[in-house]
PDB file of C-alpha atoms in Angstrom:
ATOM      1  CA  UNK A   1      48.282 -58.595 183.469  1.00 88.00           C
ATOM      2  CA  UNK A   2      44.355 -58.726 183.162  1.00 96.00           C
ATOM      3  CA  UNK A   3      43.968 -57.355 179.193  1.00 98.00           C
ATOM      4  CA  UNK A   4      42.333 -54.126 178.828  1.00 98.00           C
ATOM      5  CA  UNK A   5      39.795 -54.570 175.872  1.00 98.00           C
ATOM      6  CA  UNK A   6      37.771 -51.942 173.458  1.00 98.00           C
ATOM      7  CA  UNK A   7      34.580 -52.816 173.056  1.00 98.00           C
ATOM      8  CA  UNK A   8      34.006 -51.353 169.801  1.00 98.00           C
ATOM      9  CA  UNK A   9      37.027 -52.637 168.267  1.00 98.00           C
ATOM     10  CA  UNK A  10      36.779 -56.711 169.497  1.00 98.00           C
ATOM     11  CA  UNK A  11      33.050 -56.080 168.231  1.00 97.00           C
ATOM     12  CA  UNK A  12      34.791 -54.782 164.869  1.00 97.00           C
ATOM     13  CA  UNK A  13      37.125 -57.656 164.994  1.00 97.00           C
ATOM     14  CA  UNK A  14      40.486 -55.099 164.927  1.00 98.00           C
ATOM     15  CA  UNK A  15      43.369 -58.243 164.593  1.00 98.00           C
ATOM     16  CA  UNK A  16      45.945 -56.619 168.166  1.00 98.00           C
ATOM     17  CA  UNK A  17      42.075 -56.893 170.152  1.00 98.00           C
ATOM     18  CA  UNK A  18      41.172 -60.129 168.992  1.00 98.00           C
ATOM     19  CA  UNK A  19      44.878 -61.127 170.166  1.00 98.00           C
ATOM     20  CA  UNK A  20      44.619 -59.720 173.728  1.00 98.00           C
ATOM     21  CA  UNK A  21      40.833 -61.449 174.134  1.00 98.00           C
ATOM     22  CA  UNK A  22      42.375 -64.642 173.537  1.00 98.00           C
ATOM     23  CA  UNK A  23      45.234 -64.274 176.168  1.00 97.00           C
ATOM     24  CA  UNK A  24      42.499 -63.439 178.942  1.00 98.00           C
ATOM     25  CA  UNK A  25      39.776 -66.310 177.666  1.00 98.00           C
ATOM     26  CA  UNK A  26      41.932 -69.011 177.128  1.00 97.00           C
ATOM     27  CA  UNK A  27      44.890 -67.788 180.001  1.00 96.00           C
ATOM     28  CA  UNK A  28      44.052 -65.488 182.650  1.00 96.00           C
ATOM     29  CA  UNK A  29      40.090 -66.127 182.432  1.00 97.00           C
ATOM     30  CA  UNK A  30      39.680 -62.472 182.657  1.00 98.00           C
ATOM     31  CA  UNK A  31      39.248 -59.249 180.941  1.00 98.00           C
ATOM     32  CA  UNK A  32      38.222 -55.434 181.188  1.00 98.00           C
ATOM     33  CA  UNK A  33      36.152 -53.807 178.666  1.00 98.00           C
ATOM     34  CA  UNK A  34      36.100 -50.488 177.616  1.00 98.00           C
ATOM     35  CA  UNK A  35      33.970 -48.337 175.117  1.00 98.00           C
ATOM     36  CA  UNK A  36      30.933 -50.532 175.377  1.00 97.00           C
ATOM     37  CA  UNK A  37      27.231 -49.505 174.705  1.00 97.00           C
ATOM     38  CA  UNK A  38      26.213 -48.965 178.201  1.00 98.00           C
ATOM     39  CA  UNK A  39      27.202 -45.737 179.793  1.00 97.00           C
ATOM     40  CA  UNK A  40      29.025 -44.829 183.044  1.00 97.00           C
ATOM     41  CA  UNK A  41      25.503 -42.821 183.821  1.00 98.00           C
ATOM     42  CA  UNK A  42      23.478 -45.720 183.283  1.00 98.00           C
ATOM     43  CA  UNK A  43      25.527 -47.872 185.828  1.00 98.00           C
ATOM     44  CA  UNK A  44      25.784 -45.190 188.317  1.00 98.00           C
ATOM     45  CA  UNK A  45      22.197 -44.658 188.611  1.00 98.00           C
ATOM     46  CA  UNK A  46      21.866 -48.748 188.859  1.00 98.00           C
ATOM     47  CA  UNK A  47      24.494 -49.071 191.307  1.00 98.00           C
ATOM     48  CA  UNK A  48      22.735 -45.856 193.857  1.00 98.00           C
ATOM     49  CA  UNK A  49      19.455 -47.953 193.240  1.00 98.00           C
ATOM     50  CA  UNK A  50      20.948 -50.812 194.579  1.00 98.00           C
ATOM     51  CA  UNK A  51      22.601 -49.049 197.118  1.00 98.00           C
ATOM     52  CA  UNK A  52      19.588 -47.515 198.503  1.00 98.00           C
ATOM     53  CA  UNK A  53      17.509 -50.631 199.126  1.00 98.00           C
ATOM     54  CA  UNK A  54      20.795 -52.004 200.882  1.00 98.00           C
ATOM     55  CA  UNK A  55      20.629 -49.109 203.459  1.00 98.00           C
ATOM     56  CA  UNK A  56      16.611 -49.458 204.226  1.00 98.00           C
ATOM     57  CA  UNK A  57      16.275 -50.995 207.399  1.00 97.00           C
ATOM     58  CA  UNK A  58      16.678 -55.320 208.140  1.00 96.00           C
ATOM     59  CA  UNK A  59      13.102 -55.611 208.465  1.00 96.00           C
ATOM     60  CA  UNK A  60      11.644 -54.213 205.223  1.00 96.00           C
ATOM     61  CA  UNK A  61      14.290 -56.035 203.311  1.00 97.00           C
ATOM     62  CA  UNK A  62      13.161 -58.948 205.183  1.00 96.00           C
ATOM     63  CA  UNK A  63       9.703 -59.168 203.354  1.00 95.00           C
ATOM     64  CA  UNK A  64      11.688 -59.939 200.175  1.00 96.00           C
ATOM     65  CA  UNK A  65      13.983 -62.578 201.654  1.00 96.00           C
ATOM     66  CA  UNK A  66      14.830 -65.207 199.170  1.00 93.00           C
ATOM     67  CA  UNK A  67      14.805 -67.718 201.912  1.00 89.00           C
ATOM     68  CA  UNK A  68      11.420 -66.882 202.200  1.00 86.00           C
ATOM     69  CA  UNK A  69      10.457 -66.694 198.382  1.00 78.00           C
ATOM     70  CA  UNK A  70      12.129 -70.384 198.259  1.00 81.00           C
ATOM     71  CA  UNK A  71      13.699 -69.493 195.138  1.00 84.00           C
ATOM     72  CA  UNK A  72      16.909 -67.295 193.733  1.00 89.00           C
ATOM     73  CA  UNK A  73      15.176 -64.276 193.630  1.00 95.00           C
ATOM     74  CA  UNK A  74      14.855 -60.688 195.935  1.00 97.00           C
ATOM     75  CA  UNK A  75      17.316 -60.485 199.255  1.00 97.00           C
ATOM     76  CA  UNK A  76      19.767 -61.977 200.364  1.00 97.00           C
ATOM     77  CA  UNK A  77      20.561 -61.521 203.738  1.00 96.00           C
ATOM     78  CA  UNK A  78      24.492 -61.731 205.473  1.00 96.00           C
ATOM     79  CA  UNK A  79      25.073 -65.112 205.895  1.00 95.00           C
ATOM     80  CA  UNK A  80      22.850 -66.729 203.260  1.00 94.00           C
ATOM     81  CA  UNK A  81      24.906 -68.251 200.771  1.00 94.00           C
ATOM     82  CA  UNK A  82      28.432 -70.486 201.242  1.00 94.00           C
ATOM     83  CA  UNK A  83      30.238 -70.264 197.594  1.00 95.00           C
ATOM     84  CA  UNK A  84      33.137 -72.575 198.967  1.00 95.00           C
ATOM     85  CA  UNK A  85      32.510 -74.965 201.769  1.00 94.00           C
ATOM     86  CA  UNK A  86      36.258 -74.489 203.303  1.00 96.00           C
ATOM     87  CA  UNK A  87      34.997 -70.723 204.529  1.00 97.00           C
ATOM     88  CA  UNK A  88      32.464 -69.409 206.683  1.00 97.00           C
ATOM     89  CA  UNK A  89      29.214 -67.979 205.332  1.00 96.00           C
ATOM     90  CA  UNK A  90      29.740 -64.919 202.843  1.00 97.00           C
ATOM     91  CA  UNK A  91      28.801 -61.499 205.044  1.00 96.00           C
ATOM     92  CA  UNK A  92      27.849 -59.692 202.137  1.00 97.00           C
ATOM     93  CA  UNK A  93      24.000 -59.059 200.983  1.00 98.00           C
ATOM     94  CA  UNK A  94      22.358 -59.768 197.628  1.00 98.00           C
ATOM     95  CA  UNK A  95      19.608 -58.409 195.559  1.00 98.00           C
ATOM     96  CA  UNK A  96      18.990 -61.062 192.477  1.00 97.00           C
ATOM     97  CA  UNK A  97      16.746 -60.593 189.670  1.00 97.00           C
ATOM     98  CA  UNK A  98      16.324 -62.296 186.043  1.00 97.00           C
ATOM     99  CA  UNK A  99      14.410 -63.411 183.353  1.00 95.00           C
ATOM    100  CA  UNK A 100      10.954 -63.082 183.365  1.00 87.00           C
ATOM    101  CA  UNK A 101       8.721 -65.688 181.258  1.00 92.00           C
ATOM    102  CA  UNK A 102       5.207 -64.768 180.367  1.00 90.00           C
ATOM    103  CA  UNK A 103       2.240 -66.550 181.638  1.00 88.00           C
ATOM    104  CA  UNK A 104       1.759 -68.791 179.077  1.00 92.00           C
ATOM    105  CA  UNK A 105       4.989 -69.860 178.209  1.00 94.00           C
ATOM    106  CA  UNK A 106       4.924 -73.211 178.468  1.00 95.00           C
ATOM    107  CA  UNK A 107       8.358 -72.976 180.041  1.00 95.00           C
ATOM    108  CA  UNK A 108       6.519 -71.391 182.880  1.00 93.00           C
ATOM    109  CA  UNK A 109       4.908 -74.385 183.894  1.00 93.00           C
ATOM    110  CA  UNK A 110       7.818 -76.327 184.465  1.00 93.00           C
ATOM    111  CA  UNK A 111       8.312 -74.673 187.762  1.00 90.00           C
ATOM    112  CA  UNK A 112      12.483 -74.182 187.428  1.00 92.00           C
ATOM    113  CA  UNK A 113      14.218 -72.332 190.155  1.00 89.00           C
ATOM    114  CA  UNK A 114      16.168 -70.730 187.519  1.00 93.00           C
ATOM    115  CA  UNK A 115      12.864 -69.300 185.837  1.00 95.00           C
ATOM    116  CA  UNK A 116      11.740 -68.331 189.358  1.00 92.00           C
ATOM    117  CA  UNK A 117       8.915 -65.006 189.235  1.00 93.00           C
ATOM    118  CA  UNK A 118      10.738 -61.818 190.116  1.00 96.00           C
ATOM    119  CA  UNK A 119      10.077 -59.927 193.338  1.00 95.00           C
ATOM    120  CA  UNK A 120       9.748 -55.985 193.670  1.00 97.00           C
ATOM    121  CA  UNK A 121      10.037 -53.643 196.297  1.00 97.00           C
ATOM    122  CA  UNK A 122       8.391 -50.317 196.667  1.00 95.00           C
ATOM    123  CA  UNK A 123      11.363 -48.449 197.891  1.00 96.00           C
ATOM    124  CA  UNK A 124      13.355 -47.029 196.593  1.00 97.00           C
ATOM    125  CA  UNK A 125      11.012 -45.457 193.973  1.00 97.00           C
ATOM    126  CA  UNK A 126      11.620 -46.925 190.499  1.00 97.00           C
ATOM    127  CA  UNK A 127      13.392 -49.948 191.624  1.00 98.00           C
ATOM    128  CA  UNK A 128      12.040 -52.236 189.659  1.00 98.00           C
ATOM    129  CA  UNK A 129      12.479 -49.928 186.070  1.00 98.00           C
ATOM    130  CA  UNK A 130      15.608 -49.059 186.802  1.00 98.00           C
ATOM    131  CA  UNK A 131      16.497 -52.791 187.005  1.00 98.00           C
ATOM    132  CA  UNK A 132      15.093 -54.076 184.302  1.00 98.00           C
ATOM    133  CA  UNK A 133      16.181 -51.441 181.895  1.00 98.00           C
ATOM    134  CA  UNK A 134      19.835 -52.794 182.461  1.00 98.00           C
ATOM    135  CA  UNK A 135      19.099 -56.091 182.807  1.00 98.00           C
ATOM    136  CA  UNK A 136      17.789 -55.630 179.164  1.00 97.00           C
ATOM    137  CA  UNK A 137      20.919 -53.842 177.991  1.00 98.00           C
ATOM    138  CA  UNK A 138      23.459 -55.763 179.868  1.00 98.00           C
ATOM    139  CA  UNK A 139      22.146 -59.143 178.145  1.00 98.00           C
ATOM    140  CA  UNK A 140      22.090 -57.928 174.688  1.00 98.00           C
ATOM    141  CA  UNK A 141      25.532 -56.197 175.340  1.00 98.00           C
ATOM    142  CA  UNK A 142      26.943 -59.768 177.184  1.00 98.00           C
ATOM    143  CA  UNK A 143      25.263 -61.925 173.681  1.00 98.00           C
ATOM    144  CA  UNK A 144      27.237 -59.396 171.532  1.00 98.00           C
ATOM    145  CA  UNK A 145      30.560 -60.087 173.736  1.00 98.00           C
ATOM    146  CA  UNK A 146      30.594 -63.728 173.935  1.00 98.00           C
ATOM    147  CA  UNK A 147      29.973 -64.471 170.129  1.00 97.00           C
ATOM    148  CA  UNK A 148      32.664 -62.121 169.852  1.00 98.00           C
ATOM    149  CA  UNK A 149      35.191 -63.512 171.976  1.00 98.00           C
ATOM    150  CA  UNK A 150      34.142 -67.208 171.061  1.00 97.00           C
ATOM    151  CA  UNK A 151      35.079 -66.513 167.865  1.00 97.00           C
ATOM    152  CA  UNK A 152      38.593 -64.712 168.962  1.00 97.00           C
ATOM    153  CA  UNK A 153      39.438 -67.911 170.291  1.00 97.00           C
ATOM    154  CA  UNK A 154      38.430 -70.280 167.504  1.00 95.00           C
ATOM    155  CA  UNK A 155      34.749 -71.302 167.892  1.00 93.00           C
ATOM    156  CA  UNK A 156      31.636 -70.304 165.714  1.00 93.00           C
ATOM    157  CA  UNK A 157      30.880 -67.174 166.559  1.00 91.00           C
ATOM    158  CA  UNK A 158      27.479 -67.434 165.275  1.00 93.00           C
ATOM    159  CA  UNK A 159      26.859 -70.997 167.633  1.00 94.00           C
ATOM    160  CA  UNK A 160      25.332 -68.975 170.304  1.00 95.00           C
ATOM    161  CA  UNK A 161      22.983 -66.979 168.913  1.00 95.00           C
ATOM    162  CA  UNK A 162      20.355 -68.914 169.057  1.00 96.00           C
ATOM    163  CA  UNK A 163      20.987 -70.424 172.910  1.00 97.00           C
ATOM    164  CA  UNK A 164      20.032 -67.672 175.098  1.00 97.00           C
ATOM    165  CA  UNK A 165      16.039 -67.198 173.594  1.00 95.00           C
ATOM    166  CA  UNK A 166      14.833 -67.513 177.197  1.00 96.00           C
ATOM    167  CA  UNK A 167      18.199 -67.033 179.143  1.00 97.00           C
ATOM    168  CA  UNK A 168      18.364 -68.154 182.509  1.00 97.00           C
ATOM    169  CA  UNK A 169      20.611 -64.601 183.145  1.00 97.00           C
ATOM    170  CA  UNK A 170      20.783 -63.429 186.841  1.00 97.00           C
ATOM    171  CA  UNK A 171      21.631 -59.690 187.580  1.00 98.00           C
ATOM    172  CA  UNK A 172      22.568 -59.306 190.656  1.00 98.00           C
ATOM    173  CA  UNK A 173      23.199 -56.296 193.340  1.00 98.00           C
ATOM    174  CA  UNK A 174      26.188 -57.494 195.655  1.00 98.00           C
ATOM    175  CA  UNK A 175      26.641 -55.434 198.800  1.00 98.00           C
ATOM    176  CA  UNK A 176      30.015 -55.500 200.315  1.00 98.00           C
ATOM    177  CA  UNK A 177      30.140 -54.034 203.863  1.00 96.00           C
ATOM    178  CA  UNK A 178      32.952 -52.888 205.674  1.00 96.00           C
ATOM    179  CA  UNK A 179      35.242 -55.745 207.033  1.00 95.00           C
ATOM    180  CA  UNK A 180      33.277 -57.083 210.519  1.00 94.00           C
ATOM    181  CA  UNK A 181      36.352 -56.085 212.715  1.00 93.00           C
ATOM    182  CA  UNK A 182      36.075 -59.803 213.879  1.00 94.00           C
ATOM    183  CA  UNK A 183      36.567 -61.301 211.137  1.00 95.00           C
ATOM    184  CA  UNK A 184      38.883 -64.180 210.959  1.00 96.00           C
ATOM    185  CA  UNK A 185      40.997 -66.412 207.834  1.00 96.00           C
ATOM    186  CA  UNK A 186      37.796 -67.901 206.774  1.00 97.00           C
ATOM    187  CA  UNK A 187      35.694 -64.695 206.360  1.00 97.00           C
ATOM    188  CA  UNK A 188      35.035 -63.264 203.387  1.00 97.00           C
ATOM    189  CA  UNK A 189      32.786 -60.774 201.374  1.00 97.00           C
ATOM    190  CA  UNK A 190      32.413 -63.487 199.037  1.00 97.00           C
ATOM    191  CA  UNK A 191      35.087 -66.295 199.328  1.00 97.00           C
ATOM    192  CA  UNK A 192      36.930 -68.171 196.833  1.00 97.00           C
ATOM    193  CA  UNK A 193      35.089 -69.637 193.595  1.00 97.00           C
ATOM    194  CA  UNK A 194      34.807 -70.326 190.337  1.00 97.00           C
ATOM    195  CA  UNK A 195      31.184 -68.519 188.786  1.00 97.00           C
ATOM    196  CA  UNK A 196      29.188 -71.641 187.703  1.00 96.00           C
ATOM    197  CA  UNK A 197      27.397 -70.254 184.180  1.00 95.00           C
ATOM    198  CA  UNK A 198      28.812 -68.994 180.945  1.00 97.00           C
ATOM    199  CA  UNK A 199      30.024 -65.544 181.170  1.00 98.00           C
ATOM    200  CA  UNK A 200      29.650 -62.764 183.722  1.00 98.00           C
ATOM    201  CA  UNK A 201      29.656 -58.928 182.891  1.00 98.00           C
ATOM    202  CA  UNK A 202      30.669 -56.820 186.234  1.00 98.00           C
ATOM    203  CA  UNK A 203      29.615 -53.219 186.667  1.00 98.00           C
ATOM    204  CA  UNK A 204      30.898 -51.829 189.898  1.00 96.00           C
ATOM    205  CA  UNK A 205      31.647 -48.921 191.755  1.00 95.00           C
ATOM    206  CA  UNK A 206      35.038 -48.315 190.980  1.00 94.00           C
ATOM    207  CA  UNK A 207      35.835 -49.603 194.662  1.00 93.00           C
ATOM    208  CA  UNK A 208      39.025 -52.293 194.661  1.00 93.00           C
ATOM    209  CA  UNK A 209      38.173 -55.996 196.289  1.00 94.00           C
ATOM    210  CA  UNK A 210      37.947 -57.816 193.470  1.00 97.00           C
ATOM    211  CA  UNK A 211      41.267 -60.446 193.610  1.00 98.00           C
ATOM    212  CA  UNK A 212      41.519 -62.736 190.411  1.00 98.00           C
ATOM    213  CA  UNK A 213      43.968 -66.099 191.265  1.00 97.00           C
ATOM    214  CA  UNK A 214      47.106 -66.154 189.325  1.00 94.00           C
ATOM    215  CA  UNK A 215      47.553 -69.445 187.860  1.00 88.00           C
ATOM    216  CA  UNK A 216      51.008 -70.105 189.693  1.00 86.00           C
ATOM    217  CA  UNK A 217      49.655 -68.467 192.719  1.00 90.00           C
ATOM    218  CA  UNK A 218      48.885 -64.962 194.725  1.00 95.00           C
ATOM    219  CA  UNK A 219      46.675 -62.668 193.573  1.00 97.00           C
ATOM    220  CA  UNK A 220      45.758 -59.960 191.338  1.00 96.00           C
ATOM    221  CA  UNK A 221      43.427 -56.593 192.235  1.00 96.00           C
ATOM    222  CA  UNK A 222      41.397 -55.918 189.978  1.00 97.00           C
ATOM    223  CA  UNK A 223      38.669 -53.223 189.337  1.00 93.00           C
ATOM    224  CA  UNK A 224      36.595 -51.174 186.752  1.00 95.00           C
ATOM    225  CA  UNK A 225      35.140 -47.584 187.089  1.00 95.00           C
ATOM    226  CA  UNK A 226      31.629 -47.554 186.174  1.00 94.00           C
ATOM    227  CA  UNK A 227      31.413 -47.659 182.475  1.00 92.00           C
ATOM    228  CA  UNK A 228      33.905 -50.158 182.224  1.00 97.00           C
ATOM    229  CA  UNK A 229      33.454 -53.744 183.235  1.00 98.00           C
ATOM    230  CA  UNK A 230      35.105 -56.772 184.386  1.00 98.00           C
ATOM    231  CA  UNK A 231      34.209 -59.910 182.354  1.00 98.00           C
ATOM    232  CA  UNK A 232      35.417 -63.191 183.406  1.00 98.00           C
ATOM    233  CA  UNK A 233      34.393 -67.121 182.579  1.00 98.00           C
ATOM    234  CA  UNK A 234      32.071 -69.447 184.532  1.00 97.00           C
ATOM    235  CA  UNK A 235      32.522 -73.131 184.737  1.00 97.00           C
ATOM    236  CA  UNK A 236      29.900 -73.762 182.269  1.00 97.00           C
ATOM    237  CA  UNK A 237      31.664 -72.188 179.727  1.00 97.00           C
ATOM    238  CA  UNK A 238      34.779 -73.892 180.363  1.00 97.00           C
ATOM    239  CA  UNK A 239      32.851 -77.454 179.626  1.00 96.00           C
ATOM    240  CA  UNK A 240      30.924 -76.281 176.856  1.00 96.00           C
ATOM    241  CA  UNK A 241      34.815 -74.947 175.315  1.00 96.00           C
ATOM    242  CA  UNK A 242      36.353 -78.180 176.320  1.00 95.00           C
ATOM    243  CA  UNK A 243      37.930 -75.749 178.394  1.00 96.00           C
ATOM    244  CA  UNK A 244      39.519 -74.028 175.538  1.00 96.00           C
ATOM    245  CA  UNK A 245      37.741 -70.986 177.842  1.00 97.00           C
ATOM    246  CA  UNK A 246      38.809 -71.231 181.211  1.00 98.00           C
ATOM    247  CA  UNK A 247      37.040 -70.459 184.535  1.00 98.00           C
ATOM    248  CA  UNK A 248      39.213 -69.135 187.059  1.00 98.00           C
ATOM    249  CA  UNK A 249      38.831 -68.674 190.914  1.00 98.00           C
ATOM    250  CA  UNK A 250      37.958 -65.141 192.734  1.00 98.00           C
ATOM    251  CA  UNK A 251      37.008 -63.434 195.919  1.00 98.00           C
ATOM    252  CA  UNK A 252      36.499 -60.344 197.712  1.00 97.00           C
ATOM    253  CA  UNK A 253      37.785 -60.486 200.921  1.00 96.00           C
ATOM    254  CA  UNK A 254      36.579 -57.175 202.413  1.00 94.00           C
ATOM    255  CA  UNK A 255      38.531 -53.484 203.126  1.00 93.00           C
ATOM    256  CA  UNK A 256      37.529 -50.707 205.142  1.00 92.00           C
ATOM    257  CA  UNK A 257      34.672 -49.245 203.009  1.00 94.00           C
ATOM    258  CA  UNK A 258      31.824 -50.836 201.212  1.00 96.00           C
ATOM    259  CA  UNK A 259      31.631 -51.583 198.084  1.00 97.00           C
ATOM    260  CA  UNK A 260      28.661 -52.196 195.683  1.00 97.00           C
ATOM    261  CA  UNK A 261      29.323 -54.213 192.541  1.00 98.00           C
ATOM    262  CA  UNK A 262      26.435 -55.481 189.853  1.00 98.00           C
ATOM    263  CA  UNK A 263      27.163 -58.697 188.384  1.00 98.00           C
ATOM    264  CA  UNK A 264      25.336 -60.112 185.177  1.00 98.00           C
ATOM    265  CA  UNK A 265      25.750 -64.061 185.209  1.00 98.00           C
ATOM    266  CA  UNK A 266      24.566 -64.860 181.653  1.00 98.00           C
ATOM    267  CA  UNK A 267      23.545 -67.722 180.576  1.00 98.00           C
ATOM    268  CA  UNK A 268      21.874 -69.791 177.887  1.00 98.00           C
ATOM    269  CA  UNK A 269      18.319 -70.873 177.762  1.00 98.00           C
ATOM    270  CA  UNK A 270      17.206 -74.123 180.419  1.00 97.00           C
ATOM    271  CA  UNK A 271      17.322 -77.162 177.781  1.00 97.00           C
ATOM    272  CA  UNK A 272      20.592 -76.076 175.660  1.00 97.00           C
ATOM    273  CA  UNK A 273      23.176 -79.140 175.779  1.00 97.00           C
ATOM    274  CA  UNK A 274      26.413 -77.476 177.211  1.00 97.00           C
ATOM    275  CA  UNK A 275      28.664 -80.484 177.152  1.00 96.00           C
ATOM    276  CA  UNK A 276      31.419 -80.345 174.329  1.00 93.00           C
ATOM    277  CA  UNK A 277      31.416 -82.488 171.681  1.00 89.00           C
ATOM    278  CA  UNK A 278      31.616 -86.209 171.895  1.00 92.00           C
ATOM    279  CA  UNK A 279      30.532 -85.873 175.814  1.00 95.00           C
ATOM    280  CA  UNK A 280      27.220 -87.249 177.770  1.00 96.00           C
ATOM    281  CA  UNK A 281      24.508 -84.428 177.203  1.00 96.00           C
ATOM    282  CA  UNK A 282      24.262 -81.600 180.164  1.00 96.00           C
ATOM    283  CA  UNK A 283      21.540 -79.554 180.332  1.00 97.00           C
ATOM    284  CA  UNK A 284      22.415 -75.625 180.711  1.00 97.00           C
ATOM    285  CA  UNK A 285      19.438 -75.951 183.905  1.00 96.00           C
ATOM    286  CA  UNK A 286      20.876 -79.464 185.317  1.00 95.00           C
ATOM    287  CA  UNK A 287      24.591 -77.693 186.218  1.00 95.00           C
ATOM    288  CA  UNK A 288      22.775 -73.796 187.035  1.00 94.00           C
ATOM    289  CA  UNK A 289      20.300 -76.036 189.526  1.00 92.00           C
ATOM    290  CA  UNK A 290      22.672 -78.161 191.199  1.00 92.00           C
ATOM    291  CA  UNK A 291      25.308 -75.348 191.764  1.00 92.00           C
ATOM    292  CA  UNK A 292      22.306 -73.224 193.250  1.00 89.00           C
ATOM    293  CA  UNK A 293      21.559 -75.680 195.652  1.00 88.00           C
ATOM    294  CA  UNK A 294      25.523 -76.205 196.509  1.00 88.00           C
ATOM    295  CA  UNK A 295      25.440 -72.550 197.510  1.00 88.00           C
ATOM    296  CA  UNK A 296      22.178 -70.760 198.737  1.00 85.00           C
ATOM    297  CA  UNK A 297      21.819 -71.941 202.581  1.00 84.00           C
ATOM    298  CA  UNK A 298      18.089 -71.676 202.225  1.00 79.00           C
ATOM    299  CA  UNK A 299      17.652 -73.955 199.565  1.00 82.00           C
ATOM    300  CA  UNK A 300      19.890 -76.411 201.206  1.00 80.00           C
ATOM    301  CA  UNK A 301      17.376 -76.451 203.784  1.00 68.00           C
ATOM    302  CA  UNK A 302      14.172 -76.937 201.462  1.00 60.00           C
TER     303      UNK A 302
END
């Protein structure tokens, strides 16, 4: 069973949560979190944002296609990224977003795809606000959780403060679609993978789809009305733990109905050295980059 998690009490370090955090990080590699700072009315109102640049026609999406922009930012059409080679194409869409450096950063001028400018649409009104006011509160909220459970399972909770300055955190709009009635054993909504960065916060629309991998095999639904989220590990985490923090595989293979869900992959500022102790030195930028260009079909082609 996927633990069920207060908020407010891991953050208060209560003894029973700190137990249950460490079955799901170290275990399952997922949890559910209740009681956090970020309202069910706050996600709502991101989620029918989302949702209503998903229904505006193709073609004025189209003028914010990432395969255009040539980076990991704005739309992402059906078909543009492959998470696991073995499958076909994922059929959902994708609106990504993230950290925004100013001008004279001299970050900026490095030029990284994971730094990349943001792109805005006009419609629907307020977009762009509504975006960034939970991309703000979802990354403080997501630096709060992770020292938390890091120290739950035995690590410094204080290590990571300081590794997320500038973090290269995507939030992302995933648009789910009902099942194409032809689809087949290698079509998915988003087929099965392992999230490549530290930790990932889920708000979604209460919809099921979500199906975590048991470790001795199957699979287990899982799903979190907005105001709750679904928190699970990415494989940079898992080397930076020598996998003390595991990364586990996932996918959404599609129902009936669509389903919207708002994923914030977190993680730590471009030059951090996420390899654990003792190992060669990785880069938090060198693993985001070349996973990025494993997976987006447009940057494959560049």
């Amino acid at each position: 069973m996927i633990p069920r998690i207060d908020a407010k009490a891991l953050l208060a370090g209560d003894a029973r949560t700190l137990a249950d955090v460490v079955v799901g990080a170290t275990d399952i590699g997922f949890l559910t979190v209740h009681n956090t700072p970020i309202s069910a009315a706050h996600v709502e109102k991101v989620i029918a944002t989302y949702a209503a640049f998903f229904h505006l026609p193709a073609a004025q999406k189209a003028a914010f296609d990432m395969a255009r922009t040539g980076s990991n930012r704005g739309w992402g059409a059906p078909g543009s990224e492959q998470v696991n080679p073995d499958a076909n194409p994922d059929y959902k869409q994708v609106f990504d977003c993230g950290t925004t450096l100013e001008a004279d950063d001299p970050v900026a001028a490095l030029g990284l795809l994971t730094y990349a400018p943001n792109v805005w649409p006009d419609q629907p009104t307020g977009f762009a606000d509504t975006l960034r006011g939970y991309y703000d509160a979802s990354t403080a909220f997501a630096l709060e959780l992770l020292c938390a459970i890091a120290g739950a399972v035995g690590e410094d909770a204080s290590y990571f403060r300081d590794k997320f300055a500038r973090p290269m955190a995507l939030l992302r709009g995933n648009f789910y679609p009902e099942r194409p009635a032809d689809a087949g054993e290698k079509d998915f909504g988003i087929a099965t993978h392992t999230d490549y960065g530290c930790l990932t916060l889920l708000a979604t629309d209460g919809s099921p789809g979500l199906e975590v991998r048991k470790r001795g095999g199957g699979w287990i639904p899982v799903s979190a009305p907005p105001g709750e989220f679904v928190v699970n590990f990415g494989e940079m985490l898992e080397m930076w733990t020598a996998r003390k923090i595991v990364a586990t595989p996932h996918r959404v293979v599609g129902t009936s109905a669509e389903r919207i869900s708002v994923p914030l992959f977190f993680n730590p500022s471009h030059d951090v050295n996420v390899a654990p102790a003792g190992a060669a030195p990785m880069t938090a930028v060198a693993h985001l980059e070349r996973r990025y260009q494993e997976t987006y079909l447009h940057l494959q082609k560049a």
